[in-house]
mmCIF file of C-alpha atoms in Angstrom:
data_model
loop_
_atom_site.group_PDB
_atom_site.id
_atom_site.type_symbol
_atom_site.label_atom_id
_atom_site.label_comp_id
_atom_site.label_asym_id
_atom_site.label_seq_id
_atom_site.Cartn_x
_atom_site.Cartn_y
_atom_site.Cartn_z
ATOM 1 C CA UNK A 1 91.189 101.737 108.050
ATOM 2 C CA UNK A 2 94.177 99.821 108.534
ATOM 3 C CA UNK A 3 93.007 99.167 112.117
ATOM 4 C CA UNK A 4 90.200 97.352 110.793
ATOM 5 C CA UNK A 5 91.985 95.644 107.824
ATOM 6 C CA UNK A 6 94.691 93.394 108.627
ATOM 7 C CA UNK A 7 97.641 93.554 106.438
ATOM 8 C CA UNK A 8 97.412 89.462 105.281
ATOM 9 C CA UNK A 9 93.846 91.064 103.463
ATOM 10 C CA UNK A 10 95.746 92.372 100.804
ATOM 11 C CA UNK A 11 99.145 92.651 99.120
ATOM 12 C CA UNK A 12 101.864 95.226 100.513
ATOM 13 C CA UNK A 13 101.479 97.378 97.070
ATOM 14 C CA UNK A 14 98.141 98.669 98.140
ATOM 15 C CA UNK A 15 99.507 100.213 101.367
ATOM 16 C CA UNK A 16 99.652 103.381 100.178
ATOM 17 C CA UNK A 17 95.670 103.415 99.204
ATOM 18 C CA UNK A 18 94.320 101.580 102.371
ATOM 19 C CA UNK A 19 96.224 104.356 104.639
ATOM 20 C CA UNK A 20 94.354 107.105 102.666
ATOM 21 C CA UNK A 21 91.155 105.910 103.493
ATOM 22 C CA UNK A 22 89.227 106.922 106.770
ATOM 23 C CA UNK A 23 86.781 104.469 108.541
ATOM 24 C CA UNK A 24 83.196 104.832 107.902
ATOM 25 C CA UNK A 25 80.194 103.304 105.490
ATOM 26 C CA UNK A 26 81.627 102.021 102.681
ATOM 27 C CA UNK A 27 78.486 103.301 100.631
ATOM 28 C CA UNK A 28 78.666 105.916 102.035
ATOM 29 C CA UNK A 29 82.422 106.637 101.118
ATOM 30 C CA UNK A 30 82.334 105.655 97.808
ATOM 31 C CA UNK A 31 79.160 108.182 97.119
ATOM 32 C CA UNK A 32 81.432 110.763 98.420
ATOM 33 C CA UNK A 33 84.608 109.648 96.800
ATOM 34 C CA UNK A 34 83.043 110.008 93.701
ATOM 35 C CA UNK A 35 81.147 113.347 94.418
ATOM 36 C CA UNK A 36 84.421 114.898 95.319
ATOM 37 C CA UNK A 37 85.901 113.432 91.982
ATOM 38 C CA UNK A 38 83.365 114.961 89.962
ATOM 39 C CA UNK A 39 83.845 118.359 91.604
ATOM 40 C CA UNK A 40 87.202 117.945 90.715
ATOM 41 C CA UNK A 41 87.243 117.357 87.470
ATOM 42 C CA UNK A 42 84.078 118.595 85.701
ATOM 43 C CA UNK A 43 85.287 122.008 85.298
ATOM 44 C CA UNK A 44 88.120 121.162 83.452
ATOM 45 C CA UNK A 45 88.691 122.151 79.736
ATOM 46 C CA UNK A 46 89.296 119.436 76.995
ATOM 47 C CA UNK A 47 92.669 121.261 77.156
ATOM 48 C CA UNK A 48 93.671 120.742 80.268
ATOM 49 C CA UNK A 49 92.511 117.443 79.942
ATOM 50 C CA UNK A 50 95.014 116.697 77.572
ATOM 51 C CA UNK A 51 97.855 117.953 80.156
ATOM 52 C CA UNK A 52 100.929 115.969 81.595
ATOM 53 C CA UNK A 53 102.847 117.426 83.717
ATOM 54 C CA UNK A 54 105.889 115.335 83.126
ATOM 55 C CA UNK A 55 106.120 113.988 79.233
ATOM 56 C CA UNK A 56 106.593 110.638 80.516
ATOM 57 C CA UNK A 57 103.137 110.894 82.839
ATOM 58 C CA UNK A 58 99.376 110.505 81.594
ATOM 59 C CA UNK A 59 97.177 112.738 80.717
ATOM 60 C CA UNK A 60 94.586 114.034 82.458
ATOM 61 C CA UNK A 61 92.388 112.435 80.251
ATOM 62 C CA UNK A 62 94.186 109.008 80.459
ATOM 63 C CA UNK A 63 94.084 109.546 84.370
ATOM 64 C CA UNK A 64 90.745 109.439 84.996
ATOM 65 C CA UNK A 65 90.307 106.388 82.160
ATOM 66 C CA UNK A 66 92.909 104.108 84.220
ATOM 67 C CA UNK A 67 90.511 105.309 87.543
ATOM 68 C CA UNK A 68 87.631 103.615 85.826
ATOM 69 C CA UNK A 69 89.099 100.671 84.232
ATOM 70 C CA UNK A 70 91.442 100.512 87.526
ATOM 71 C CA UNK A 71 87.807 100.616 89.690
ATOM 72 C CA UNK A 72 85.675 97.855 86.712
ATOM 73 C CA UNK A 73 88.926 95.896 87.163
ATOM 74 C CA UNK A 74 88.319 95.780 91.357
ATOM 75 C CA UNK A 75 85.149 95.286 91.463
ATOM 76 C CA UNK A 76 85.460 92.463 88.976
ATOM 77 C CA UNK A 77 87.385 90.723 91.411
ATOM 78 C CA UNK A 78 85.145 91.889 94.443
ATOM 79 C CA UNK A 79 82.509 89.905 92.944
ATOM 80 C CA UNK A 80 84.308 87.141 92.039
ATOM 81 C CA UNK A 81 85.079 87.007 95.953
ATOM 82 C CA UNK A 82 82.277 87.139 97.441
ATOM 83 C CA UNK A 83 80.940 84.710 95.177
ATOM 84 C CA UNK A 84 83.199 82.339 96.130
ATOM 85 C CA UNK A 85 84.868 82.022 93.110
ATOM 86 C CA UNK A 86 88.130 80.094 94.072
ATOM 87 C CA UNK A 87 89.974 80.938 90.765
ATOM 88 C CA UNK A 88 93.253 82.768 90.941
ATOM 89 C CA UNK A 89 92.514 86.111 89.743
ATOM 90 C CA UNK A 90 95.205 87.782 87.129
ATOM 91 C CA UNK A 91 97.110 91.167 87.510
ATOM 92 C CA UNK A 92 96.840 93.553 85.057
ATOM 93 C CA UNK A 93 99.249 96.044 83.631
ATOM 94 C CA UNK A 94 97.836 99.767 83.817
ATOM 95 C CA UNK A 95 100.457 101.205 81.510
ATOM 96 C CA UNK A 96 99.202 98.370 78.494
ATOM 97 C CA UNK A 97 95.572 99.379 79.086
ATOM 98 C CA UNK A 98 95.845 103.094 79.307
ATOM 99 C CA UNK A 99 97.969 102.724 75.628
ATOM 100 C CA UNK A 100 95.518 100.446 74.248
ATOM 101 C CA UNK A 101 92.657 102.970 75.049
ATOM 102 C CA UNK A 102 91.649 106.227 73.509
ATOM 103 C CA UNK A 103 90.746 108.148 76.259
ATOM 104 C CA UNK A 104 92.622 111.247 74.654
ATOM 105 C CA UNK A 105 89.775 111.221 71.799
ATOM 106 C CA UNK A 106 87.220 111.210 74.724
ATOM 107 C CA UNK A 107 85.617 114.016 76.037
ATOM 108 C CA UNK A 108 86.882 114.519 79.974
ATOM 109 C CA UNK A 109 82.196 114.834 80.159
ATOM 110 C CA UNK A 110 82.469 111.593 79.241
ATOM 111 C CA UNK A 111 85.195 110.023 80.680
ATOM 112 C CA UNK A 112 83.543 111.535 83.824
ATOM 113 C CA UNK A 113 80.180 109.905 82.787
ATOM 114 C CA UNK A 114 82.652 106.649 82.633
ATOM 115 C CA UNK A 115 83.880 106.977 85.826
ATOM 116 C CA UNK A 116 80.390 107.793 87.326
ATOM 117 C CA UNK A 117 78.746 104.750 85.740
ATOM 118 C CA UNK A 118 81.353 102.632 87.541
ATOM 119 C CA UNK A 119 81.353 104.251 90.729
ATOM 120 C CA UNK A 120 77.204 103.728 90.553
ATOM 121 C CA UNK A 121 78.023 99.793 89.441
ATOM 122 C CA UNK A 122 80.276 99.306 92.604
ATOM 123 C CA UNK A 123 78.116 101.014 95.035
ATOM 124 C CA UNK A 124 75.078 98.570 93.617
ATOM 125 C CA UNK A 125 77.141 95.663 94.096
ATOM 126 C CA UNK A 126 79.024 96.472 97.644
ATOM 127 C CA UNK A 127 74.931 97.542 98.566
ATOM 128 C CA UNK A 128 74.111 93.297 97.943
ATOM 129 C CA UNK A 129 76.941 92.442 100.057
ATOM 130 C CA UNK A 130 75.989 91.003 103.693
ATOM 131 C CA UNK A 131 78.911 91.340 106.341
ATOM 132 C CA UNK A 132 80.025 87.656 106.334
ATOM 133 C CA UNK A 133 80.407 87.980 102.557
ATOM 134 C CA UNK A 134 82.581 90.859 103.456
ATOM 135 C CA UNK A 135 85.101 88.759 105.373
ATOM 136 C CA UNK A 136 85.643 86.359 102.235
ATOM 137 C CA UNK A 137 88.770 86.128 100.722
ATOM 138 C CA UNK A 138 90.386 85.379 97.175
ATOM 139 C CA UNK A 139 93.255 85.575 95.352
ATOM 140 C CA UNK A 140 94.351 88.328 92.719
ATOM 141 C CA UNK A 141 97.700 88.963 91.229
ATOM 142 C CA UNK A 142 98.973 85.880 93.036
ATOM 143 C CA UNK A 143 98.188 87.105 96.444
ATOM 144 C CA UNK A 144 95.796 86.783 99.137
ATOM 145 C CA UNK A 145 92.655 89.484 99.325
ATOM 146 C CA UNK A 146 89.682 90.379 101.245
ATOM 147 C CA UNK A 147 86.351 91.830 99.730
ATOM 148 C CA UNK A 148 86.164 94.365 102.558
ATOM 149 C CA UNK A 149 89.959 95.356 101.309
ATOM 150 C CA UNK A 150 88.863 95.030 97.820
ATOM 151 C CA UNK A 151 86.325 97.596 98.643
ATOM 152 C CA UNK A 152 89.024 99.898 100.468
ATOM 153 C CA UNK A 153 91.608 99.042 97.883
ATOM 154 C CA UNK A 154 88.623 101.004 95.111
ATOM 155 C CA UNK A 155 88.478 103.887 97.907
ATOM 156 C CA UNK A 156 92.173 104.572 98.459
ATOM 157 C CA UNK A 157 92.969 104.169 94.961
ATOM 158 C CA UNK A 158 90.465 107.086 93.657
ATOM 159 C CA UNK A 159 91.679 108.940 96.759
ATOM 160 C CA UNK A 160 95.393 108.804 95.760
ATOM 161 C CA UNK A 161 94.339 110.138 92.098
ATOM 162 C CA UNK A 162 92.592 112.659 93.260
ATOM 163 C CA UNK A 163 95.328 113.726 95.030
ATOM 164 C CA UNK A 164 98.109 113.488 92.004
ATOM 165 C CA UNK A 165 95.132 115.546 90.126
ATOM 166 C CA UNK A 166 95.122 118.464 92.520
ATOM 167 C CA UNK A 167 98.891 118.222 93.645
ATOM 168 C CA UNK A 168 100.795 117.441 90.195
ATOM 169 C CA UNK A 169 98.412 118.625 87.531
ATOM 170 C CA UNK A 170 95.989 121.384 88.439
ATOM 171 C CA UNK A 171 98.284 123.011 90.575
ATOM 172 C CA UNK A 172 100.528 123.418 87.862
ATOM 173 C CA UNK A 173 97.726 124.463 85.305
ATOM 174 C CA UNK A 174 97.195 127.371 87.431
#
């Protein structure tokens, strides 16, 4: 993707999640992305949801809440971009929202449900977006963003969870 994206689309923080991403349909991708999260993750136990594999780290459970406020938060601003909404979007701080939550008293069915209801939110709304919307641009956290990188931004960032899930916790549930 990072062919296609050019790096004044978004800030340098989200490098990391655009390089994860391969080109393609973004519908398309984000179907996927979220079929390959639920395969994931719907097997799990409500006791391995509650593992950390550092004491320090979130939960499983907690995990896959900050994915969907993370994605509600994204699209949020997606919208407001293609919109045309010219107000400065604000940053948020994940580690405030995942305390403030109880996604440890949540089943990981329906933090999955969550997630899923999100995922089917986002693909509505990229869906209504024509290509010249795509190449609008906002500002979020006090820097410049496109709606197409907004979009990959969503992509890369359930990618790079996924891969913490299967590298950092389940590997070390086995």
């Amino acid at each position: 993707m990072q062919k296609i994206l050019g790096k004044a689309e978004y800030a340098p923080y989200y490098q990391s999640y655009v390089e994860l991403v391969s080109e393609g349909d973004f519908v398309n991708l984000l179907e996927e992305g979220i079929d390959k999260t639920t395969r994931l993750v719907s097997q799990l136990s409500e006791e391995q949801g509650m593992f950390r594999y550092a004491a320090e780290k979130w939960t499983v459970k907690e995990l896959l809440g900050h994915m969907a406020d993370t994605e509600r938060i994204m699209a949020h601003r997606l919208l407001s971009v293609v919109r045309g909404d010219a107000v400065s979007l604000p940053g948020f701080d994940e580690e405030v929202y995942v305390k403030a939550a109880s996604f440890n008293e949540q089943s990981i069915n329906d933090l999955l449900q969550n997630l899923q209801a999100v995922r089917s939110s986002t693909i509505h709304l990229v869906k209504s977006i024509d290509a010249e919307s795509m190449q609008k641009s906002g500002t979020a956290n006090n820097s410049n963003v496109t709606a197409r990188a907004l979009v990959v931004i969503i992509l890369g960032h359930e990618l790079h969870h996924c891969n913490i899930l299967r590298d950092r916790y389940l590997a070390n549930e086995q």
